[in-house]
Short mmCIF file of N, CA and C and ligand atoms in Angstrom, two decimals:
data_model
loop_
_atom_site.label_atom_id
_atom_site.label_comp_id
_atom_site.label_asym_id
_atom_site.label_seq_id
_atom_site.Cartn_x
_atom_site.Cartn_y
_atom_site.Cartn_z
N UNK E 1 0.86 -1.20 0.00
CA UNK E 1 0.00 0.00 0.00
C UNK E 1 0.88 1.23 0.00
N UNK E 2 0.61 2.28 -0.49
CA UNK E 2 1.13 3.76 -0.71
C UNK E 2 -0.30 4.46 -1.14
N UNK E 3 0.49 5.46 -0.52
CA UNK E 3 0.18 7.36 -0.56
C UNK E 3 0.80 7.67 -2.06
N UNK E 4 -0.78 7.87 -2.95
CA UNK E 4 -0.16 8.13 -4.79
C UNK E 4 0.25 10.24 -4.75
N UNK E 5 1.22 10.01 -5.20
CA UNK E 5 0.87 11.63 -5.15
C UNK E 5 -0.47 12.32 -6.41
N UNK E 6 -0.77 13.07 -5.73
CA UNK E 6 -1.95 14.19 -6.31
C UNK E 6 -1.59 14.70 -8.03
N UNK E 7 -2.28 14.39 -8.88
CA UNK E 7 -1.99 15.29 -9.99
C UNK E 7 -2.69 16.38 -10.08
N UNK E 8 -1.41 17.86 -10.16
CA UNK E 8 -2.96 18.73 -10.08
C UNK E 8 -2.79 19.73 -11.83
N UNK E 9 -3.83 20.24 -11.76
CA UNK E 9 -4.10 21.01 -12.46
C UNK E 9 -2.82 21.77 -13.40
N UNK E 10 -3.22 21.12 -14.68
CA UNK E 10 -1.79 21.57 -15.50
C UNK E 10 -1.15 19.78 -16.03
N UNK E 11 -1.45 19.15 -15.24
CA UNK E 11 -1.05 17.70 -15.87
C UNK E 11 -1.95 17.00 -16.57
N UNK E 12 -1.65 16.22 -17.61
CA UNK E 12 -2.68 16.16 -18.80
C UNK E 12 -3.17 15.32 -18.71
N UNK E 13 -2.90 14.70 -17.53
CA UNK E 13 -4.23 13.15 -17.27
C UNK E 13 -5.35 13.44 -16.66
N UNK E 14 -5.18 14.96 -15.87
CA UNK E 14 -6.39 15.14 -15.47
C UNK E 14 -7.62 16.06 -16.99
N UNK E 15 -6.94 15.96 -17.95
CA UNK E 15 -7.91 16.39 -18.88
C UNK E 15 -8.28 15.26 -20.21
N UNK E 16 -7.88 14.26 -19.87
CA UNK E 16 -7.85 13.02 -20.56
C UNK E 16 -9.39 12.23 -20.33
N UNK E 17 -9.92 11.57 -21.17
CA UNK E 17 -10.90 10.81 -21.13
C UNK E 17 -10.65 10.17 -20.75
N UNK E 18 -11.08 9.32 -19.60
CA UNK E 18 -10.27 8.22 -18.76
C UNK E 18 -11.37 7.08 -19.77
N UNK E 19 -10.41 5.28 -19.39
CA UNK E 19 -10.99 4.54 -20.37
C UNK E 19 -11.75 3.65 -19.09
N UNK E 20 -12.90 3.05 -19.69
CA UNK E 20 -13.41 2.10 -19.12
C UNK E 20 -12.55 0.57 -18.87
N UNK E 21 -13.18 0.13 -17.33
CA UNK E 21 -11.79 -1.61 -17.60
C UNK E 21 -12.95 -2.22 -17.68
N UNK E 22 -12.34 -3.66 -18.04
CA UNK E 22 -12.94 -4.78 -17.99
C UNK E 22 -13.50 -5.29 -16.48
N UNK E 23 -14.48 -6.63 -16.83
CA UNK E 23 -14.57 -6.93 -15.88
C UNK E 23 -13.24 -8.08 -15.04
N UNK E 24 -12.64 -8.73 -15.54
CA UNK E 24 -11.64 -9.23 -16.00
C UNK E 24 -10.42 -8.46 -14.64
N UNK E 25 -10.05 -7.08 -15.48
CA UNK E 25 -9.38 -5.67 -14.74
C UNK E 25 -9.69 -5.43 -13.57
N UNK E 26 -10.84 -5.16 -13.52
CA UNK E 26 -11.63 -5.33 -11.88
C UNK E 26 -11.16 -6.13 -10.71
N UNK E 27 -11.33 -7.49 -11.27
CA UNK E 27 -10.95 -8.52 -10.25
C UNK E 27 -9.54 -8.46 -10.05
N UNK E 28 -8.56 -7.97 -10.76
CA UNK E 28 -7.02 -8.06 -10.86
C UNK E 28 -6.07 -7.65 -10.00
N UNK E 29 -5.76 -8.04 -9.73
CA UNK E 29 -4.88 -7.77 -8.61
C UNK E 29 -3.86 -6.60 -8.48
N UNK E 30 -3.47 -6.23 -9.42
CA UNK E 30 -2.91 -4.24 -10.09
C UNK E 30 -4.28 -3.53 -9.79
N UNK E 31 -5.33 -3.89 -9.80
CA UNK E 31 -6.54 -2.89 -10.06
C UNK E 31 -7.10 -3.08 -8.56
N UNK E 32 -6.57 -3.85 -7.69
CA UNK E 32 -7.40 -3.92 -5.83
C UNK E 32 -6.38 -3.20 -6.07
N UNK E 33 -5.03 -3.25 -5.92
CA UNK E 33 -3.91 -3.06 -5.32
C UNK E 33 -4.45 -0.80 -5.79
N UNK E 34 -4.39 -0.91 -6.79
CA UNK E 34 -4.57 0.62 -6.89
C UNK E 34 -6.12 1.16 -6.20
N UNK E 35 -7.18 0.72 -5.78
CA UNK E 35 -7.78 0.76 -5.15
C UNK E 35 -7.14 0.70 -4.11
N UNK E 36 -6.63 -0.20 -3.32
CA UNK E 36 -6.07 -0.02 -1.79
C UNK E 36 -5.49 1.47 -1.68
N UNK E 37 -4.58 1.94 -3.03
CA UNK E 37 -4.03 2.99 -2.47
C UNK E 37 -4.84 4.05 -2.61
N UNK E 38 -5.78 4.17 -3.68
CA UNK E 38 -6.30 5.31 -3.25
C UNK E 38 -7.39 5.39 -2.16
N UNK E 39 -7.42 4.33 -1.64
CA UNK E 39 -8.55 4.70 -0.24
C UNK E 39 -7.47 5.12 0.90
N UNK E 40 -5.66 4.65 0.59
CA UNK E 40 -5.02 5.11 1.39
C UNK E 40 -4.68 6.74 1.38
N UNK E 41 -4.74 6.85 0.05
CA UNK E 41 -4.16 8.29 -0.27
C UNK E 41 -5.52 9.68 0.27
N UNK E 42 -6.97 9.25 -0.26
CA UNK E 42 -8.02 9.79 0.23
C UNK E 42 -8.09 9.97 2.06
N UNK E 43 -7.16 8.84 2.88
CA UNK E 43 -7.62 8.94 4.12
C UNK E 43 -6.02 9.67 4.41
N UNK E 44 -5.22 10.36 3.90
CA UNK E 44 -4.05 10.86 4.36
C UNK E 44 -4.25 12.03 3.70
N UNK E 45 -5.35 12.79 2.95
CA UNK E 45 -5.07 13.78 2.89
C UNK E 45 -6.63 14.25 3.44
N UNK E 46 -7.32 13.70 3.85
CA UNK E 46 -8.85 13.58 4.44
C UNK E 46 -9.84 14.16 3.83
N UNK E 47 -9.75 13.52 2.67
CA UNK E 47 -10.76 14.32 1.41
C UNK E 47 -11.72 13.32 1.32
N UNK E 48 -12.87 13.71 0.61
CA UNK E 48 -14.28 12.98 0.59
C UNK E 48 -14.14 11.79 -0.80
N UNK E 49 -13.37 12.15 -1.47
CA UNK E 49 -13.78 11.73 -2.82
C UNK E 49 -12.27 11.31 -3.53
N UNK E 50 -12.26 10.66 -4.24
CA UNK E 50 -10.91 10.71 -5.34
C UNK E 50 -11.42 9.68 -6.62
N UNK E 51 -10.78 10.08 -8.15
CA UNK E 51 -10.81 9.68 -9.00
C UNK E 51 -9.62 9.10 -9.21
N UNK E 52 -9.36 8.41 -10.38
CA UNK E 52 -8.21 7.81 -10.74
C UNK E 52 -7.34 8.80 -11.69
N UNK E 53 -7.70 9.41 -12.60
CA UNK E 53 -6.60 10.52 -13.42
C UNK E 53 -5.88 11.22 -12.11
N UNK E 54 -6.71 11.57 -10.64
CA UNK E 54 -5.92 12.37 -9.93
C UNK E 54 -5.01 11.47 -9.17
N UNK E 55 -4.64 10.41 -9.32
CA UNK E 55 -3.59 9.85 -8.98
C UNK E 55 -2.71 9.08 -10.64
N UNK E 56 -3.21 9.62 -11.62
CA UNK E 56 -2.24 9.66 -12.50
C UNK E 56 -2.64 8.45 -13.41
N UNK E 57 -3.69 7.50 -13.10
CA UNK E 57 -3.99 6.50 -13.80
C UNK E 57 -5.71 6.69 -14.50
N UNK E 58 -5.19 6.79 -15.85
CA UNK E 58 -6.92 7.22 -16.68
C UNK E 58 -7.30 6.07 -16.95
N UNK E 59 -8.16 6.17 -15.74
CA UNK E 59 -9.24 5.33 -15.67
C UNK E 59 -10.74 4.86 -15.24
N UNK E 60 -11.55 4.56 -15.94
CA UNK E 60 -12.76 5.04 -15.20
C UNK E 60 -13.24 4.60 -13.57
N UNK E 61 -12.43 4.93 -12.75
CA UNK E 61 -12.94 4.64 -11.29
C UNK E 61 -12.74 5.70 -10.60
N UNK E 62 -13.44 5.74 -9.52
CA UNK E 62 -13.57 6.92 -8.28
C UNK E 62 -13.83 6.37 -7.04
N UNK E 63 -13.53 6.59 -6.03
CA UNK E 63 -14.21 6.34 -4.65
C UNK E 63 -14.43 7.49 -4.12
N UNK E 64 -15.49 7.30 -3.19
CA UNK E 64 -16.23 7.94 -2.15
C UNK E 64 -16.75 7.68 -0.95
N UNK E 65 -15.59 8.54 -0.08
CA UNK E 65 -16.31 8.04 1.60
C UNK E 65 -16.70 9.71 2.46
N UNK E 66 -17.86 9.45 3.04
CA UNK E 66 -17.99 10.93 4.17
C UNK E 66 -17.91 10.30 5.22
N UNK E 67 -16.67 9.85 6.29
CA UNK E 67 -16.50 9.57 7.48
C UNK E 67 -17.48 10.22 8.38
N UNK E 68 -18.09 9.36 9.02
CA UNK E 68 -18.94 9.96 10.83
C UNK E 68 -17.87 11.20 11.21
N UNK E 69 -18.17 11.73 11.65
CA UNK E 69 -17.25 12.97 12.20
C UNK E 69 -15.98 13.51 11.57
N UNK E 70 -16.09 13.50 10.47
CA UNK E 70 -15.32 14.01 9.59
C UNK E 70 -15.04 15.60 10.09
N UNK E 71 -14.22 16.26 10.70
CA UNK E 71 -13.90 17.63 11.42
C UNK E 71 -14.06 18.41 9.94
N UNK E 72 -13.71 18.39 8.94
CA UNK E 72 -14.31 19.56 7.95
C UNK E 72 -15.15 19.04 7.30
N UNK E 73 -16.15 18.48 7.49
CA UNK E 73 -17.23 18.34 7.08
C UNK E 73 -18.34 17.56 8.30
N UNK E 74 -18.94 18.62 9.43
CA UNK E 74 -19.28 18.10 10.62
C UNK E 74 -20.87 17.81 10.17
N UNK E 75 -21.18 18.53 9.29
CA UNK E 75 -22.67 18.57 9.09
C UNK E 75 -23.27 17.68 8.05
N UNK E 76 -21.71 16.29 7.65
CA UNK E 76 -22.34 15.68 6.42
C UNK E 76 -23.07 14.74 6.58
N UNK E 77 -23.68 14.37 5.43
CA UNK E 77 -24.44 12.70 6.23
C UNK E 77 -23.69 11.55 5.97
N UNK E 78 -23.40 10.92 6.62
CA UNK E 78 -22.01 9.58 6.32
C UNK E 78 -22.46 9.04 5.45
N UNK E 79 -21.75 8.65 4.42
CA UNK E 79 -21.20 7.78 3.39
C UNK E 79 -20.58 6.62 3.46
N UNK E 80 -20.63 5.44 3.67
CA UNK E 80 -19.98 4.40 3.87
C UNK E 80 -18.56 4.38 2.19
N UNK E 81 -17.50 3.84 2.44
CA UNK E 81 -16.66 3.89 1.29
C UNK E 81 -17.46 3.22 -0.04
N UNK E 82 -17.66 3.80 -1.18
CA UNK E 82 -18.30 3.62 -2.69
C UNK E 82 -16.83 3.67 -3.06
N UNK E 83 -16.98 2.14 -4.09
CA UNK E 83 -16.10 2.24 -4.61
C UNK E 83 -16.46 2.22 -6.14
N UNK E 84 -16.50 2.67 -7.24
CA UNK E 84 -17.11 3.18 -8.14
C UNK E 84 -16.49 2.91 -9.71
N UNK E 85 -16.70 1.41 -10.50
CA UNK E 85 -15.97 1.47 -11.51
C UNK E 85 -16.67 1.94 -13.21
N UNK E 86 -16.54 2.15 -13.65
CA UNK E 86 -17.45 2.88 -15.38
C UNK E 86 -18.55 3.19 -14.85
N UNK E 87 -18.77 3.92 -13.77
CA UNK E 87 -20.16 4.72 -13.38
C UNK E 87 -20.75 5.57 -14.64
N UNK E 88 -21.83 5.49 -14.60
CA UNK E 88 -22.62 6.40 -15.52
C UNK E 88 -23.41 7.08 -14.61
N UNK E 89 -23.84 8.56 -15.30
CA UNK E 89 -24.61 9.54 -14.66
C UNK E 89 -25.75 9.33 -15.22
N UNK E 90 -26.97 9.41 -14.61
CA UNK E 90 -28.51 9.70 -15.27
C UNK E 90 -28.92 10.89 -14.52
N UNK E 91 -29.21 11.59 -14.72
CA UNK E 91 -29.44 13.19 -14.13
C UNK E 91 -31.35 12.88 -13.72
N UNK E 92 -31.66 13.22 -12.21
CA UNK E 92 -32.96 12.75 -12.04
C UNK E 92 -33.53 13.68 -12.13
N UNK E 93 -33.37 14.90 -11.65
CA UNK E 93 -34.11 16.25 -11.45
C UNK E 93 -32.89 17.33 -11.81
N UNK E 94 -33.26 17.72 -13.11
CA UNK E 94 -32.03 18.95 -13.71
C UNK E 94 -32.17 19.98 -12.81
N UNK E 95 -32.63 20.54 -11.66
CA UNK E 95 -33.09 21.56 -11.26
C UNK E 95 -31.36 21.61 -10.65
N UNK E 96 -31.22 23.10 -10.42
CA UNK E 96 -30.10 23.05 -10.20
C UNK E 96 -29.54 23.52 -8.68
N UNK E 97 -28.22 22.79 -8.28
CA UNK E 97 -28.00 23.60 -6.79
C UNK E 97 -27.15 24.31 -6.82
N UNK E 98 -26.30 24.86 -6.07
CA UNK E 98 -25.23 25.12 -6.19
C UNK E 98 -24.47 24.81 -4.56
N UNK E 99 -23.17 24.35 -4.98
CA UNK E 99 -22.25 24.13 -3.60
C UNK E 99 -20.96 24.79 -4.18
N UNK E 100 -19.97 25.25 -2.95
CA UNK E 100 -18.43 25.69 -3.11
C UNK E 100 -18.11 24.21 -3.22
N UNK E 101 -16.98 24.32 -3.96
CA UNK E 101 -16.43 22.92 -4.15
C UNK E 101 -14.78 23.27 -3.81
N UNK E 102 -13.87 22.39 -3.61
CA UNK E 102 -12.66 22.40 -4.00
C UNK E 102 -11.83 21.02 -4.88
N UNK E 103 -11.30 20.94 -4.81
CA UNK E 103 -10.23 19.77 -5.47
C UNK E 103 -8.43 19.88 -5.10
N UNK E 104 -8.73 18.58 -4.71
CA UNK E 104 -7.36 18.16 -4.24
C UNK E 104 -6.14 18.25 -5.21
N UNK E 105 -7.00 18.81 -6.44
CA UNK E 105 -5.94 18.62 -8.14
C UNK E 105 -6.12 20.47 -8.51
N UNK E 106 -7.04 20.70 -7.70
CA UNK E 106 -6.79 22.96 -7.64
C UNK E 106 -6.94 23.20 -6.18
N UNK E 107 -5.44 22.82 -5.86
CA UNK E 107 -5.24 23.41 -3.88
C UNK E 107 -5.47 24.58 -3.49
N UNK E 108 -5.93 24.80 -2.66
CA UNK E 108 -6.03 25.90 -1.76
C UNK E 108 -7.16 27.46 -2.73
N UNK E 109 -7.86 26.57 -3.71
CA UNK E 109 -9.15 27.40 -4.19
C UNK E 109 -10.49 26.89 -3.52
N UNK E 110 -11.80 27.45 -3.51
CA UNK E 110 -12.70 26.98 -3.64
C UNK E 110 -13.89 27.96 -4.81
N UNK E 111 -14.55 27.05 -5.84
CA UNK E 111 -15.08 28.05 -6.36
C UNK E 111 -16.71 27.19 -5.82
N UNK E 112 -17.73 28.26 -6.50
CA UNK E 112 -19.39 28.31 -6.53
C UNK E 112 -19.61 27.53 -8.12
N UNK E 113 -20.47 25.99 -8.18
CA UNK E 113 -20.81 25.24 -8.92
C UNK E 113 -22.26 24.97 -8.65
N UNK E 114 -23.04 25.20 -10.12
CA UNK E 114 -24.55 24.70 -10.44
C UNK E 114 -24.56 23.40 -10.71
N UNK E 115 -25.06 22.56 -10.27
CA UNK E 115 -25.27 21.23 -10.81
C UNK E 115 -26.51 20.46 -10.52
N UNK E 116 -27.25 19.37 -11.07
CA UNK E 116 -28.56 18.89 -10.84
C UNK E 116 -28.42 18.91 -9.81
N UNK E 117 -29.68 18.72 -9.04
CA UNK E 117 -30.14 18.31 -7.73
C UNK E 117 -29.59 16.99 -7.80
N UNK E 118 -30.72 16.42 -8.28
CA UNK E 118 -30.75 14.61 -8.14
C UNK E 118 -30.42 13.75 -9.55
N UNK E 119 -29.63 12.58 -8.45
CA UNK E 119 -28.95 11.71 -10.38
C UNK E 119 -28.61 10.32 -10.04
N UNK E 120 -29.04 9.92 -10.07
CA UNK E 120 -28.70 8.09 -10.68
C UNK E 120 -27.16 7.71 -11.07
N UNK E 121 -26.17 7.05 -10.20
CA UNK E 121 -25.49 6.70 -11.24
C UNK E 121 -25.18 5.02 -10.98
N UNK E 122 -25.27 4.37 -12.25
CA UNK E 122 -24.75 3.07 -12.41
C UNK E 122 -23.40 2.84 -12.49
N UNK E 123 -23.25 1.47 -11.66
CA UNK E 123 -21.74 1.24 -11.66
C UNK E 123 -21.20 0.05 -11.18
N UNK E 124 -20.12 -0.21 -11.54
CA UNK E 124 -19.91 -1.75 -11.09
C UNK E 124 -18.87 -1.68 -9.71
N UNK E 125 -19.39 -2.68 -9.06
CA UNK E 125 -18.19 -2.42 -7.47
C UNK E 125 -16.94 -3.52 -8.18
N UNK E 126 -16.34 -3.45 -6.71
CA UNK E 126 -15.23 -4.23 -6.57
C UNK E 126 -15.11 -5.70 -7.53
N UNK E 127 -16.73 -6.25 -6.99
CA UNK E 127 -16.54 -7.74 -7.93
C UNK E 127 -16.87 -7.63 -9.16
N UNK E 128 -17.45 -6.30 -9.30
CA UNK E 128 -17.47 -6.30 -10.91
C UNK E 128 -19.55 -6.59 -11.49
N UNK E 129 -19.64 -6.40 -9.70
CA UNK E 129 -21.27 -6.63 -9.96
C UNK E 129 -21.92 -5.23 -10.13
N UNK E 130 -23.46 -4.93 -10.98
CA UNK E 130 -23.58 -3.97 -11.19
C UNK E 130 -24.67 -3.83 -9.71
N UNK E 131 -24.30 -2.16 -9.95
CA UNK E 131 -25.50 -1.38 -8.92
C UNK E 131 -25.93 -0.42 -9.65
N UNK E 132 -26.68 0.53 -8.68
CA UNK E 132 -27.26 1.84 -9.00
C UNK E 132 -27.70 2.40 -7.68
N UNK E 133 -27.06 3.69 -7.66
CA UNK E 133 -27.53 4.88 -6.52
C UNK E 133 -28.07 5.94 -6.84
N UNK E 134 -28.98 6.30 -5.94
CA UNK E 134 -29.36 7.63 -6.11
C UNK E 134 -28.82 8.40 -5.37
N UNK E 135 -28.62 9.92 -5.35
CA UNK E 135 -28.01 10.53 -4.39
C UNK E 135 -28.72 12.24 -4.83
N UNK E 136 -29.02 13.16 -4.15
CA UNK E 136 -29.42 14.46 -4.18
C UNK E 136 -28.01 15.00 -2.84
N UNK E 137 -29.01 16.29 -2.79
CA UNK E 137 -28.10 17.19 -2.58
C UNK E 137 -26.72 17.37 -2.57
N UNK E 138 -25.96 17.48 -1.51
CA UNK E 138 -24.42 17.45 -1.30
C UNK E 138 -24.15 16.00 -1.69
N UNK E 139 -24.48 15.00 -1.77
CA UNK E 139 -23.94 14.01 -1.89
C UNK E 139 -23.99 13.87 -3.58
N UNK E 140 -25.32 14.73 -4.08
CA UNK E 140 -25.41 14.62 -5.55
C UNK E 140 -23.99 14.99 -6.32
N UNK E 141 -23.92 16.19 -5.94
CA UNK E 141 -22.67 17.10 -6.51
C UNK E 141 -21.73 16.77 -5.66
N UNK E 142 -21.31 15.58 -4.86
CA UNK E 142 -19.66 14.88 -4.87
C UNK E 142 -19.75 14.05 -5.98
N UNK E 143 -20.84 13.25 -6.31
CA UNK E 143 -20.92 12.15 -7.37
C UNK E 143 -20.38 12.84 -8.55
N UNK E 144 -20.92 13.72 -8.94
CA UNK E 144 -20.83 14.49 -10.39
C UNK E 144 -19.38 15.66 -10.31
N UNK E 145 -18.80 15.98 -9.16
CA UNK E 145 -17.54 16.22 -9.51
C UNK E 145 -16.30 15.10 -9.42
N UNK E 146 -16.64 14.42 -8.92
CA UNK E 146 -15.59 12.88 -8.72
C UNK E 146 -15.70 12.45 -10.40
N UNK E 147 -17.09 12.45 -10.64
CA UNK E 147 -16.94 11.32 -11.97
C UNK E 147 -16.81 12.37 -13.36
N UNK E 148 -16.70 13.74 -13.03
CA UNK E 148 -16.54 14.70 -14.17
C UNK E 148 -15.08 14.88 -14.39
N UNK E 149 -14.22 13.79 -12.98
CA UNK E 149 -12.59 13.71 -13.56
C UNK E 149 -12.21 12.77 -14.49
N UNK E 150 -13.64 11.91 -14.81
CA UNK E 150 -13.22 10.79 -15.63
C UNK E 150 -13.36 11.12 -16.89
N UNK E 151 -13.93 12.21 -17.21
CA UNK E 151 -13.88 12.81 -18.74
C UNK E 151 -12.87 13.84 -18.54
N UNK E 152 -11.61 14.12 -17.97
CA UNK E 152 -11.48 15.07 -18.04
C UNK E 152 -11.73 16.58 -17.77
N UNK E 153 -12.31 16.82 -16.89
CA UNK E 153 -13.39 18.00 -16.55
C UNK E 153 -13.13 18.18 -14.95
N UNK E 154 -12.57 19.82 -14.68
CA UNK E 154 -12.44 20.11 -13.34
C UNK E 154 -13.76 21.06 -12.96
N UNK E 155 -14.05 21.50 -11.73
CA UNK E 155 -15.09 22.06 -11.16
C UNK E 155 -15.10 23.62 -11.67
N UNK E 156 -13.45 23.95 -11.66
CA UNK E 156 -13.35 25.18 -12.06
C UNK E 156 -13.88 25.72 -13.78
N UNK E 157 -13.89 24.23 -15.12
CA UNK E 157 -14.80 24.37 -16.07
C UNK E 157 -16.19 24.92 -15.81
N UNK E 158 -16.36 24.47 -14.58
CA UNK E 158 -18.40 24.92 -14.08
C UNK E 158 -18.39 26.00 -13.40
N UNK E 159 -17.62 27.15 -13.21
CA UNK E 159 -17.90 28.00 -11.97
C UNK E 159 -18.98 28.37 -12.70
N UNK E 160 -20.22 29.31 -11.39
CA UNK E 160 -21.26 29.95 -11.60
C UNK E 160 -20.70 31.29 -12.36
N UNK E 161 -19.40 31.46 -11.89
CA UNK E 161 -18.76 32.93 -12.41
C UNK E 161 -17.44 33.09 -12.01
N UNK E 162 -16.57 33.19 -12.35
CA UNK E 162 -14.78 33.39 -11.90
C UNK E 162 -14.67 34.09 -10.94
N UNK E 163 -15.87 35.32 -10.87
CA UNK E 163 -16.17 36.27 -9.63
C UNK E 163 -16.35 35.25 -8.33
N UNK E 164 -16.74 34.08 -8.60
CA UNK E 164 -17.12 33.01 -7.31
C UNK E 164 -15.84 31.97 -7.07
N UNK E 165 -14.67 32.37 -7.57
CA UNK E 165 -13.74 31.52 -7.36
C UNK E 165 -12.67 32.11 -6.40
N UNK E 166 -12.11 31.71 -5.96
CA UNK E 166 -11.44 32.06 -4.11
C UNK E 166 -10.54 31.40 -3.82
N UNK E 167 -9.81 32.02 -3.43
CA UNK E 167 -8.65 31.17 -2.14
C UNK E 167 -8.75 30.74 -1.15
N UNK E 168 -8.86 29.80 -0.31
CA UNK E 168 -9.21 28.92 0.77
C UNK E 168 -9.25 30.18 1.93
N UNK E 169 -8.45 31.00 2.25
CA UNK E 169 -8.18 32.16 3.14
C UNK E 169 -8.75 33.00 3.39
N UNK E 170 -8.90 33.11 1.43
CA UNK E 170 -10.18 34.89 2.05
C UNK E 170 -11.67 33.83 1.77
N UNK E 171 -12.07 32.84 1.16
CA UNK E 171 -13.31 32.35 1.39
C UNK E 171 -13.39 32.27 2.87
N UNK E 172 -12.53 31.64 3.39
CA UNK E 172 -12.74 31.26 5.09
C UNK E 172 -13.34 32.58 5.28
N UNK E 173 -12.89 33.93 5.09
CA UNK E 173 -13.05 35.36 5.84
C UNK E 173 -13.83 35.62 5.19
N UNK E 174 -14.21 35.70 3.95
CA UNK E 174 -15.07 36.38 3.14
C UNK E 174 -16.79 35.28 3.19
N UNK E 175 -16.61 34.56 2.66
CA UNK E 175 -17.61 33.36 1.86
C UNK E 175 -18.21 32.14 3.12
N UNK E 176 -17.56 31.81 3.69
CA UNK E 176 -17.75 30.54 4.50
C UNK E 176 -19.38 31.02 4.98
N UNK E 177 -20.32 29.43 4.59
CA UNK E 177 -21.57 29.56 4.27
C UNK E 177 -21.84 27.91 4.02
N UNK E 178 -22.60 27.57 3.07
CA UNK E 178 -22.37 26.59 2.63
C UNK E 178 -21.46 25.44 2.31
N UNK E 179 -21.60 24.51 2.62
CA UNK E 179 -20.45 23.81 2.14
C UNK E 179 -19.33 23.21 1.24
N UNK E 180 -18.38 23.69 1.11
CA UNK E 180 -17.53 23.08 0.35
C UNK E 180 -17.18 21.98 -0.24
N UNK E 181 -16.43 21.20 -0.71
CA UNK E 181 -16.42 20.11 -1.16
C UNK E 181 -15.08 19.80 -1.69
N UNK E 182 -14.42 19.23 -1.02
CA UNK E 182 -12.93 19.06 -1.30
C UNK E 182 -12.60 17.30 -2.05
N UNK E 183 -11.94 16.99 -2.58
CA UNK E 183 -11.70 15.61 -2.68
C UNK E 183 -10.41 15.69 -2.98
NI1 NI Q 201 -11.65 16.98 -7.73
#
C-alpha cells in the first residue's frame, strides 16, 4: 500500500478521457492493489472523494467516503466507502443547486458550482457486480464532480462565475456559508 501523489491542475491526465476496464481488470490484482491505495491516499489527505486521473492513472474509477465525524465536514451525512468502476450519470431532477467545491488537483481554491439536484449513477463495485444509486443534494454534486474527472473536466470548467472563485483564506473570511467540497 502507498500514498499516490496528487496530480494537479496543468497535468494532462487530469484532462484526458479516462478509459473504461474490464470486468476481468476489476478482479485483478494491479486494479485492488490501486484501489487499496487510493482509499489510502483519500484517508491521508482527508478528502471525501478521489478519482483515478488524480492519482495519475486514466481510468474510469472513483471512490467515495464521508466519514462519521469528519472535522471539515461536521454537518455531512455519512457515506460508507463507494467504490465506483465505469459509473454512468442519469441526471434525475435537472433543477439546479449550487455548492463551493474544492479539489485536491486545484489546492487551496474553492469556487461556486450549479449542478442537478438529483442523479442516478450506475456502476460496477469491486466484484465487478452492477449497482445503481441515487443521491441528491451534497452528496449529488460529490458524485458528479468525482466522476466529471473521468472525462477530463475540473469544477473550475463549471464555476457559476470566476467572480465566485477564491482562495481557501479569504473564502474562510469572506464566503464561508455553505459547504464546500474538497476531494
Ligand atoms: Ni476533484
Amino acid at each position: 500500500m502507498a500514498v499516490r501523489a496528487i496530480a494537479k491542475m496543468g497535468n494532462p491526465v487530469l484532462r484526458q478521457k479516462a478509459r473504461e476496464l474490464t470486468r476481468e481488470e476489476i478482479l485483478s490484482e494491479p486494479i485492488r492493489a490501486l484501489v487499496r491505495d487510493m482509499v489510502e491516499t483519500l484517508h491521508a489527505v482527508g478528502g471525501i472523494g478521489l478519482a483515478a486521473p488524480q492519482v495519475e492513472e486514466s481510468l474510469r474509477l472513483a471512490i467515495i467516503e464521508i466519514a462519521a465525524g469528519n472535522d471539515r465536514y461536521p454537518s455531512m451525512k455519512e457515506q460508507e466507502l463507494l467504490v465506483l468502476f465505469n459509473p454512468k450519470v442519469t441526471v434525475l431532477d435537472a433543477a439546479t443547486q449550487e455548492f463551493w467545491e474544492g479539489c485536491l488537483s486545484v489546492p487551496e481554491l474553492r469556487g461556486l458550482v450549479a449542478r442537478p439536484r438529483k442523479i442516478r449513477v450506475d456502476y460496477l463495485d469491486s466484484e465487478g457486480k452492477p449497482h445503481a444509486i441515487e443521491a441528491e443534494g451534497f452528496l449529488a454534486t460529490v458524485f458528479q464532480h468525482e466522476l466529471d474527472h473521468l472525462d477530463g473536466t475540473l469544477y473550475v470548467d463549471k464555476l457559476v462565475s470566476t467572480k465566485q472563485l477564491m482562495f481557501l483564506d479569504e473564502f474562510r473570511k469572506f464566503a464561508a456559508g455553505s459547504p464546500p467540497v474538497a476531494d
